[in-house]
Coordinates of C-alpha atoms and ligand atoms in Angstrom, one line a residue:
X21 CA -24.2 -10.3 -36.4
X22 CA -28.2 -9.9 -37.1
X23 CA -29.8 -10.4 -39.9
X24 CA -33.6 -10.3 -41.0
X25 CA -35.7 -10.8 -43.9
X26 CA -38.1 -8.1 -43.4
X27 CA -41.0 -5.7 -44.6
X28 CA -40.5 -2.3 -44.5
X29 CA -44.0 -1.4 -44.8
X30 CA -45.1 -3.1 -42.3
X31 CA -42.3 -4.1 -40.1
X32 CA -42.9 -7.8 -39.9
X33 CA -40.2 -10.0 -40.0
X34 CA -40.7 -13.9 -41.5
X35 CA -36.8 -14.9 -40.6
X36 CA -34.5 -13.6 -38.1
X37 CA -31.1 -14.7 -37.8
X38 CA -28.5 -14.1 -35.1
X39 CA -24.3 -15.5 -35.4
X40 CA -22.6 -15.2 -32.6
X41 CA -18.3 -15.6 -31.6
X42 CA -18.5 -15.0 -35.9
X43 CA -14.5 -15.7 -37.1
X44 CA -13.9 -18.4 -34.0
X45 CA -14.5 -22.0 -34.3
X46 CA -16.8 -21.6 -31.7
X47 CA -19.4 -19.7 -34.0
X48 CA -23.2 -20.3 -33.3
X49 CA -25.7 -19.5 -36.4
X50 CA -29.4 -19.8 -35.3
X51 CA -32.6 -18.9 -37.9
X52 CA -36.2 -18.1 -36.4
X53 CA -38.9 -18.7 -38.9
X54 CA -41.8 -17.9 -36.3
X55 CA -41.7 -20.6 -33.8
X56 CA -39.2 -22.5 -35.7
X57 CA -36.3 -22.0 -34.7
X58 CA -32.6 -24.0 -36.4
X59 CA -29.2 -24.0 -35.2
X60 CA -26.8 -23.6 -38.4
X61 CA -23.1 -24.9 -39.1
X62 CA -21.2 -22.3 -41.5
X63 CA -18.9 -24.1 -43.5
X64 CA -16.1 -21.4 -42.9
X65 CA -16.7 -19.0 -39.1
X66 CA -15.7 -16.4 -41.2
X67 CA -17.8 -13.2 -41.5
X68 CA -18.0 -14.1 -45.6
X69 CA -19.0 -18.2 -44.6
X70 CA -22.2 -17.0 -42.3
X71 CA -23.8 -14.3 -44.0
X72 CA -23.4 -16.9 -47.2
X73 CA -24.8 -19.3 -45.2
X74 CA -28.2 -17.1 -43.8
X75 CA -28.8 -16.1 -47.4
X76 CA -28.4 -19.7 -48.7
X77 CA -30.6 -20.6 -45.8
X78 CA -34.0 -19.0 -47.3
X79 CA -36.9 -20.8 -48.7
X80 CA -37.2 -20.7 -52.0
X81 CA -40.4 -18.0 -52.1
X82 CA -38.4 -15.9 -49.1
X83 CA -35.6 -15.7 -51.8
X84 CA -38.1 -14.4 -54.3
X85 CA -39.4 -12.4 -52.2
X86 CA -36.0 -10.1 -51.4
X87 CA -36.4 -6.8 -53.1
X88 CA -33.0 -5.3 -52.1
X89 CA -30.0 -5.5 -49.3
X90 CA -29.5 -3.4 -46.7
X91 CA -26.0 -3.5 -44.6
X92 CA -25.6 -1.5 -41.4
X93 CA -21.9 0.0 -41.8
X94 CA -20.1 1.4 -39.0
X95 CA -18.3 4.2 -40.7
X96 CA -19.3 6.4 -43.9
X97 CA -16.2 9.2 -42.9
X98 CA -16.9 12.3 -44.3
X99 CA -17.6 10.3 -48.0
X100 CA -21.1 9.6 -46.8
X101 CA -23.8 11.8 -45.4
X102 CA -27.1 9.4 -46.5
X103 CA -27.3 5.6 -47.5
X104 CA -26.3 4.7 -50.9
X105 CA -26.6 2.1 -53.1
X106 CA -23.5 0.0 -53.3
X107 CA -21.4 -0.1 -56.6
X108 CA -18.0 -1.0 -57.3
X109 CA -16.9 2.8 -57.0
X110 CA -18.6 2.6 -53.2
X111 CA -16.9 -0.7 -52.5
X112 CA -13.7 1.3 -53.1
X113 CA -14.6 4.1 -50.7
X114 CA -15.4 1.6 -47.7
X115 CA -12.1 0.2 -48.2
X116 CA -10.6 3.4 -47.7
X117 CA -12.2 3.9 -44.8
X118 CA -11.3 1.1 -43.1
X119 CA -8.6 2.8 -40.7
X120 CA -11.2 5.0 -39.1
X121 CA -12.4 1.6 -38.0
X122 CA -10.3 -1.6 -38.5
X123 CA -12.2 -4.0 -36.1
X124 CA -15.2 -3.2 -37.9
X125 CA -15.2 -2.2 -41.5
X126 CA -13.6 -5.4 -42.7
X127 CA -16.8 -7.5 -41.0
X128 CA -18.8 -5.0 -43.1
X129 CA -17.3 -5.5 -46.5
X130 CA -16.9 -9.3 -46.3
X131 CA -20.9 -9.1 -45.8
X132 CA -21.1 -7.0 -48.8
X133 CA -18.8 -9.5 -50.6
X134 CA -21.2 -12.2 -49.3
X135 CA -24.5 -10.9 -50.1
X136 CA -23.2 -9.7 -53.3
X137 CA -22.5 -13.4 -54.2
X138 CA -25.9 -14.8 -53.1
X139 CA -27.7 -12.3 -54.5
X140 CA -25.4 -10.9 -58.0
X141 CA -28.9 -9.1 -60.0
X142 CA -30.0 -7.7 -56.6
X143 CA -29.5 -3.8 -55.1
X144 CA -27.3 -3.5 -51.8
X145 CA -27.6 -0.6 -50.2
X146 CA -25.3 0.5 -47.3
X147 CA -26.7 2.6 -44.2
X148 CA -24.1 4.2 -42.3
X149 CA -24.0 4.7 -38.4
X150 CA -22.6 8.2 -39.2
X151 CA -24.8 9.6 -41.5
X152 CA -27.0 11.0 -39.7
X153 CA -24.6 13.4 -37.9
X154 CA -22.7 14.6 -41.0
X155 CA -25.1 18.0 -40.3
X156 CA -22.9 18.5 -37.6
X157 CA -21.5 21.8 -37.8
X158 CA -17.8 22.1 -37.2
X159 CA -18.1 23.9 -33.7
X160 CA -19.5 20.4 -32.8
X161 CA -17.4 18.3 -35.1
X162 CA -13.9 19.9 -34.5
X163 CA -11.8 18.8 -31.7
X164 CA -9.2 21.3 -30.5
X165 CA -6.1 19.6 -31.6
X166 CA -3.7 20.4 -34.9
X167 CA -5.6 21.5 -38.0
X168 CA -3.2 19.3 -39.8
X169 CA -4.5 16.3 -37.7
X170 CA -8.0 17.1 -39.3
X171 CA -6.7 18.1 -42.9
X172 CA -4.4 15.0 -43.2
X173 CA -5.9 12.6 -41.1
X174 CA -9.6 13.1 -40.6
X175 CA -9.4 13.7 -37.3
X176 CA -13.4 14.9 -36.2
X177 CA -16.1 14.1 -34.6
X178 CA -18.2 11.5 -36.6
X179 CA -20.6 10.2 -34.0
X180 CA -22.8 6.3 -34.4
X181 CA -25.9 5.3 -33.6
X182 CA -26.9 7.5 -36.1
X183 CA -29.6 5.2 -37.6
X184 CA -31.1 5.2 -34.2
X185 CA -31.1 8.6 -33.7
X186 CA -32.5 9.3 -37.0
X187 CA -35.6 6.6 -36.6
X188 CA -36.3 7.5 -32.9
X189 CA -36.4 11.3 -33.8
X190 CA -38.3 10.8 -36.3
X191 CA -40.9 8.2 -34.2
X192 CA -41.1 10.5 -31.5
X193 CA -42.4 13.6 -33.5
X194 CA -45.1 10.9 -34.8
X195 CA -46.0 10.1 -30.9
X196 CA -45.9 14.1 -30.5
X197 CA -48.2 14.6 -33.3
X198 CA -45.9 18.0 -33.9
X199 CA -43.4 18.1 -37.4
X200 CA -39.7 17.0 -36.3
X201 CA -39.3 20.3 -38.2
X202 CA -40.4 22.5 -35.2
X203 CA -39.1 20.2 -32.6
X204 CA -35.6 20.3 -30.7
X205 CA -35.2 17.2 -29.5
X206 CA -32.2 15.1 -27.4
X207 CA -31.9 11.5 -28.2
X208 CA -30.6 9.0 -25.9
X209 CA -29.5 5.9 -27.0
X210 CA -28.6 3.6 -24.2
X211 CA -27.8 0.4 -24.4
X212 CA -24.1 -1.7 -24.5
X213 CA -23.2 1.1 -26.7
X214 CA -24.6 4.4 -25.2
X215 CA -25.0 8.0 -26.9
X216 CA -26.7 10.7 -26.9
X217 CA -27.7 13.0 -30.3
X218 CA -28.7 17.1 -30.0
X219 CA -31.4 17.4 -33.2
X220 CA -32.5 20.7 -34.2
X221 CA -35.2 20.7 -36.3
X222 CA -34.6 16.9 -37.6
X223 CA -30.8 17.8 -38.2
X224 CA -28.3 16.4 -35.5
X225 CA -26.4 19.0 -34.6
X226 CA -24.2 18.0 -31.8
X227 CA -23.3 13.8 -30.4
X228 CA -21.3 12.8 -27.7
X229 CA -19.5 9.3 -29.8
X230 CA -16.0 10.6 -31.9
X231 CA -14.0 9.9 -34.0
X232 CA -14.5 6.4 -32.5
X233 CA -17.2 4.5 -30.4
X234 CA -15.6 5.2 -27.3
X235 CA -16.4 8.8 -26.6
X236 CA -19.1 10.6 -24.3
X237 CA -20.9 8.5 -22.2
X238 CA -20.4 5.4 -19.5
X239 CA -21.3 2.2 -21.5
X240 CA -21.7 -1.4 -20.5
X241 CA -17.7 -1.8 -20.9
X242 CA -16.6 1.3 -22.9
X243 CA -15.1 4.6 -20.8
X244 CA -16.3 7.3 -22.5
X245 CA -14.8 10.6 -21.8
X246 CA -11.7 10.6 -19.6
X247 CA -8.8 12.6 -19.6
X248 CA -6.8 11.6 -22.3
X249 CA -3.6 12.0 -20.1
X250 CA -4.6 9.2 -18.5
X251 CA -3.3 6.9 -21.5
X252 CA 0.5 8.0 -21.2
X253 CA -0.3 8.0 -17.1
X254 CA -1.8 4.5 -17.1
X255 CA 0.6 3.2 -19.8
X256 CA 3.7 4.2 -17.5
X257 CA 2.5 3.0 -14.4
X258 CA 1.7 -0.5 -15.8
X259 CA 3.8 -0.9 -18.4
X260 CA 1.4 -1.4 -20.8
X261 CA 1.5 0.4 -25.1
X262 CA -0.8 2.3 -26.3
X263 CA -2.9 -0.5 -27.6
X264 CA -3.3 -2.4 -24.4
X265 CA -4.5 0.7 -22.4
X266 CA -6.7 1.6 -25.2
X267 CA -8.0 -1.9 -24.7
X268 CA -9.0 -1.6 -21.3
X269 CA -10.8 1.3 -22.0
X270 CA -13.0 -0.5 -24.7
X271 CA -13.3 -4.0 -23.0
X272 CA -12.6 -3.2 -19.3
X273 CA -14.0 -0.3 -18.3
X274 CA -17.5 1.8 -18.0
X275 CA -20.3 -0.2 -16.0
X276 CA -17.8 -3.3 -15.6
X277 CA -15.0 -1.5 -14.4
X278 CA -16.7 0.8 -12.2
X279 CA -19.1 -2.1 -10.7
X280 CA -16.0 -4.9 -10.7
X281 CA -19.1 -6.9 -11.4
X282 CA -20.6 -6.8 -15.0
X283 CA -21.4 -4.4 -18.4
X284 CA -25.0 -5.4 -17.9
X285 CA -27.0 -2.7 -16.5
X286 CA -30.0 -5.0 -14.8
X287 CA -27.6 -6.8 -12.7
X288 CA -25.7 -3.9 -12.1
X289 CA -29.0 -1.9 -10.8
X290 CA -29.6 -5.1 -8.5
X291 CA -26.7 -5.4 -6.8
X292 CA -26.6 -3.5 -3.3
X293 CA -22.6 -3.1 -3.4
X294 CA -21.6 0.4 -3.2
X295 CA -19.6 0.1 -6.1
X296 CA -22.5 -0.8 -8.3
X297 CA -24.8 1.6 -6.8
X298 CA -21.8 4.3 -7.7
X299 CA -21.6 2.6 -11.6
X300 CA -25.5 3.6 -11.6
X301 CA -24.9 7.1 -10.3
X302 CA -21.9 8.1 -12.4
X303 CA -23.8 6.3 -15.7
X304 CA -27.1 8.4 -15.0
X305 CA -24.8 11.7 -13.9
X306 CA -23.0 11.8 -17.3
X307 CA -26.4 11.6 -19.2
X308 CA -28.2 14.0 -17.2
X309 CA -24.8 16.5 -17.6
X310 CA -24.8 15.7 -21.4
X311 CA -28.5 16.7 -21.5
X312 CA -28.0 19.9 -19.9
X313 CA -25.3 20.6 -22.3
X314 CA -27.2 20.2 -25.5
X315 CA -30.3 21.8 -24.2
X316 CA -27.5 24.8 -24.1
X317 CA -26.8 23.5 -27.7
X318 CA -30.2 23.6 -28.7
X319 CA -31.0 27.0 -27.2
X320 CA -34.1 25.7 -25.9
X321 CA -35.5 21.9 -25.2
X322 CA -38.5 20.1 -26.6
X323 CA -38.5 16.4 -26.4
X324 CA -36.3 14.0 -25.1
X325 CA -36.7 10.7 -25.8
X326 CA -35.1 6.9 -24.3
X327 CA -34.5 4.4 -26.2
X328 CA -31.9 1.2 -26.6
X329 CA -31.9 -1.7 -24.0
X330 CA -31.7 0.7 -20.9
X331 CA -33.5 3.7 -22.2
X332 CA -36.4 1.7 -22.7
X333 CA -36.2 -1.1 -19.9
X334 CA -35.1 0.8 -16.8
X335 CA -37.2 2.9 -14.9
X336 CA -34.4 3.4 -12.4
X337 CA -32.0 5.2 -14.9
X338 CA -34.8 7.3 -16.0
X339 CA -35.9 8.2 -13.1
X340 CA -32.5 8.8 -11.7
X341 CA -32.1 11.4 -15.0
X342 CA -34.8 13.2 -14.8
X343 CA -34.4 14.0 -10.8
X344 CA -31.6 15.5 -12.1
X345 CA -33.5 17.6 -15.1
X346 CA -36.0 20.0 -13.1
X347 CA -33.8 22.7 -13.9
X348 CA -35.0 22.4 -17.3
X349 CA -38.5 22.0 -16.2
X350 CA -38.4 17.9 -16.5
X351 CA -40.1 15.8 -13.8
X352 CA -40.4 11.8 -13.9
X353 CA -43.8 10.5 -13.3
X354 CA -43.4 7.7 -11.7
X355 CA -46.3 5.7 -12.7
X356 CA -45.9 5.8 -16.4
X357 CA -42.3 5.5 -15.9
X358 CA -43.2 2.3 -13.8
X359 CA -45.8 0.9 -15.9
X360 CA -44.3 1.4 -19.6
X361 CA -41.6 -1.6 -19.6
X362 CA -41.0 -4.2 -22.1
X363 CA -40.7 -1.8 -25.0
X364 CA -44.1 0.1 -24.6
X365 CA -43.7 3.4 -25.7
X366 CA -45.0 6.1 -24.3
X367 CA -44.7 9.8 -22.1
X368 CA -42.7 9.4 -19.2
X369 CA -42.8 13.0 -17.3
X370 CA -45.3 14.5 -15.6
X371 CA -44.6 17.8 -17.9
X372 CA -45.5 18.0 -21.5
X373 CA -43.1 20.9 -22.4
X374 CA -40.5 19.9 -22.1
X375 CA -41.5 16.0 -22.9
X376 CA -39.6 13.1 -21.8
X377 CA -40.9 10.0 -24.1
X378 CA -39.6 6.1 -24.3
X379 CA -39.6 5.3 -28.2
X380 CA -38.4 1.9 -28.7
X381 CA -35.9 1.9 -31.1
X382 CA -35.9 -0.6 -34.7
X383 CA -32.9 0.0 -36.7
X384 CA -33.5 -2.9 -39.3
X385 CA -37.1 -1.3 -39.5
X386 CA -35.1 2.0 -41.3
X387 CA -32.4 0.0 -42.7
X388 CA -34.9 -1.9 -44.3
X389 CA -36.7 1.3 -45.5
X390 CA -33.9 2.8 -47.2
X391 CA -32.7 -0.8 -48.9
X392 CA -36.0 -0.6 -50.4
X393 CA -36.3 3.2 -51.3
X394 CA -33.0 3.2 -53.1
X395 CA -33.5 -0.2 -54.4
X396 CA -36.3 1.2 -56.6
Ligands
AMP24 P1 -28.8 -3.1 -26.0 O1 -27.3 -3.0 -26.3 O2 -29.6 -2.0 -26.6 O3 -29.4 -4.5 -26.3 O4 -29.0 -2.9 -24.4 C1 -28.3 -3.8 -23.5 C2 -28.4 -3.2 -22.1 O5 -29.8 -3.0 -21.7 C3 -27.8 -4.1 -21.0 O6 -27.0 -3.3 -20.2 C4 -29.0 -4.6 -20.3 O7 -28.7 -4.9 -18.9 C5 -29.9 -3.5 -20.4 N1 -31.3 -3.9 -20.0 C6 -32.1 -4.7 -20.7 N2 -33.3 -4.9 -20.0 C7 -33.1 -4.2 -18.8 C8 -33.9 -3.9 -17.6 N3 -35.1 -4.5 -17.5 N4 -33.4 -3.1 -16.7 C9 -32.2 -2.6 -16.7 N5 -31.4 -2.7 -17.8 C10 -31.8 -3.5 -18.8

């Protein structure tokens, strides 16, 4: 769980604060104030115990200084299509969401419950990682299964990342100097987590995540897309429910399972196994596929744009994209891709239309941004 004090305006951030193995007893809570940095002891591990102790843990001016709360929350369902401030009525709603994602949503409202304590005269706002998709049309949000499983059960396309997706689209129309208006743009955000986002004009119109996190793309550990006969398959041959296979699938699979070796990408790119080198090529195929799907989506391709830990870290991946993307008139060059590391931003192909860009991605910057716009 992160957590920052910070100003929208201006982006800076005064306190930073990180819990880690949160609801074990072997949770770490650590607090940057600039070079200071302080390893905490919650109370209670649970969710509720740290985010009371961060809040507890500000100076007296910082807690002055709070204006509002903002809480990234996995899943709005269909309830939410922006951020809204929280109220009692709200509170009710995320609780009724909670099946679309159990591991989650309970984290979410015990921080809620938390901050509300600490901070009782104070706005909370929640952001939802689905939001921004809700302009999905149904072509793109219906999956071809039984109306009734939609109707009664919800069963669509929601897609995450969403606050990503939203503030890189957004970012990269600045770096473009062109209205996101005009612009049809594909997002990729690749990290641990990996998705990609069609945007048409500034409204996403198409994402590769589901109804869950575990759709489209290869991530560090997660599948993405596989046959979904392969569940009953699997399940037979090991003797494993539906649970357990699903659990591979979240835990045990995408760059780990593929490489045998690890979910992270940098020692996955370094490894000269054939097994990793294949994790690379099937994680880079799937984008480049996805990309030439939306562009179809899209009728027509503008900008796309990295971002997340890969996306704006690894030339290799890029690289490895684009050489597949000169169909759509994309080509890498390789010295900006080389040169712009460490979260520089910047133009990455050698074309300008289409335009390949990295735009690092700062989802507290927006979270942040709305706490404060609908905290006023
Ligand atoms: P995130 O979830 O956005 O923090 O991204 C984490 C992923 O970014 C992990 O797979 C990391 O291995 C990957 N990553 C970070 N830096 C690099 C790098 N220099 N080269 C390749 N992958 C990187």
């Amino acid at each position: 769980m992160k957590f920052a004090l910070l100003d929208p305006a201006t982006g800076a951030r005064p306190v930073t604060g990180l819990a880690e193995r949160v609801g074990t007893d072997d949770v770490t809570v650590t607090l940057k104030r600039g070079e200071e940095k302080l390893a905490l002891v919650p109370d209670e591990p649970s969710h509720h115990g740290v985010v009371a102790l961060l809040l507890a843990s500000l100076a007296a001016d910082e807690h002055e200084s709070v204006a509002g709360i903002g809480h990234r929350v996995v899943h709005g369902g269909r309830t939410f299509s922006s951020s809204v401030r929280i109220d009692e009525a709200v509170v009710d709603r995320l609780g009724e969401l909670v099946a679309l994602a159990p591991l989650h949503m309970p984290a979410n409202l015990a921080g809620i419950a938390a901050a509300q304590a600490a901070f009782p005269r104070l706005p909370q706002v929640a952001v939802f990682d689905t939001a921004f998709h809700q302009t999905m049309p149904p072509v793109a949000y219906r999956y071809a299964v039984p109306t009734d499983w939609y109707t009664d059960h919800h069963v669509r396309r929601y897609g995450f990342h969403g606050t990503s997706h939203r503030f890189v689209s957004a970012r990269a129309a600045e770096m473009l100097g062109r209205p996101l208006g005009e612009l049809r743009m594909i997002t990729l955000h690749l990290g641990n987590g990996c998705s990609a986002a069609a945007i048409s004009r500034g409204a996403a119109i198409d994402t590769t995540m589901g109804l869950t996190p575990l759709e489209g793309l290869v991530m560090g550990t997660r599948s993405g897309d596989i046959d979904p006969g392969i569940l009953g398959y699997m399940g037979h041959r090991l003797g494993l429910d539906l649970d357990a296979v699903l659990d591979v699938l979240n835990t045990r699979s995408g760059l780990l399972g593929l490489s045998g070796l690890t979910n992270d990408m940098r020692t996955v790119e370094e490894d000269e196994s054939p097994d990793a080198q294949l994790a690379v090529d099937v994680f880079c195929y799937r984008v480049a596929k996805t990309v030439g799907a939306y562009a179809v989506a899209l009728g027509g391709l503008d900008a796309l744009a990295f971002t997340g830990g890969i996306g704006e870290h690894s030339p290799i991946v890029r690289k490895a994209v684009l050489d597949r993307l000169g169909v759509l008139g994309l080509h890498v060059d390789d010295a900006a891709n080389q040169r712009l590391v460490r979260g520089a931003a910047g133009r990455v192909s050698s074309t300008e239309h289409p335009v390949a860009l990295i735009v690092p991605t700062d989802e507290e910057r927006l979270i942040g941004a709305d706490a404060l716009a609908l905290a006023s």
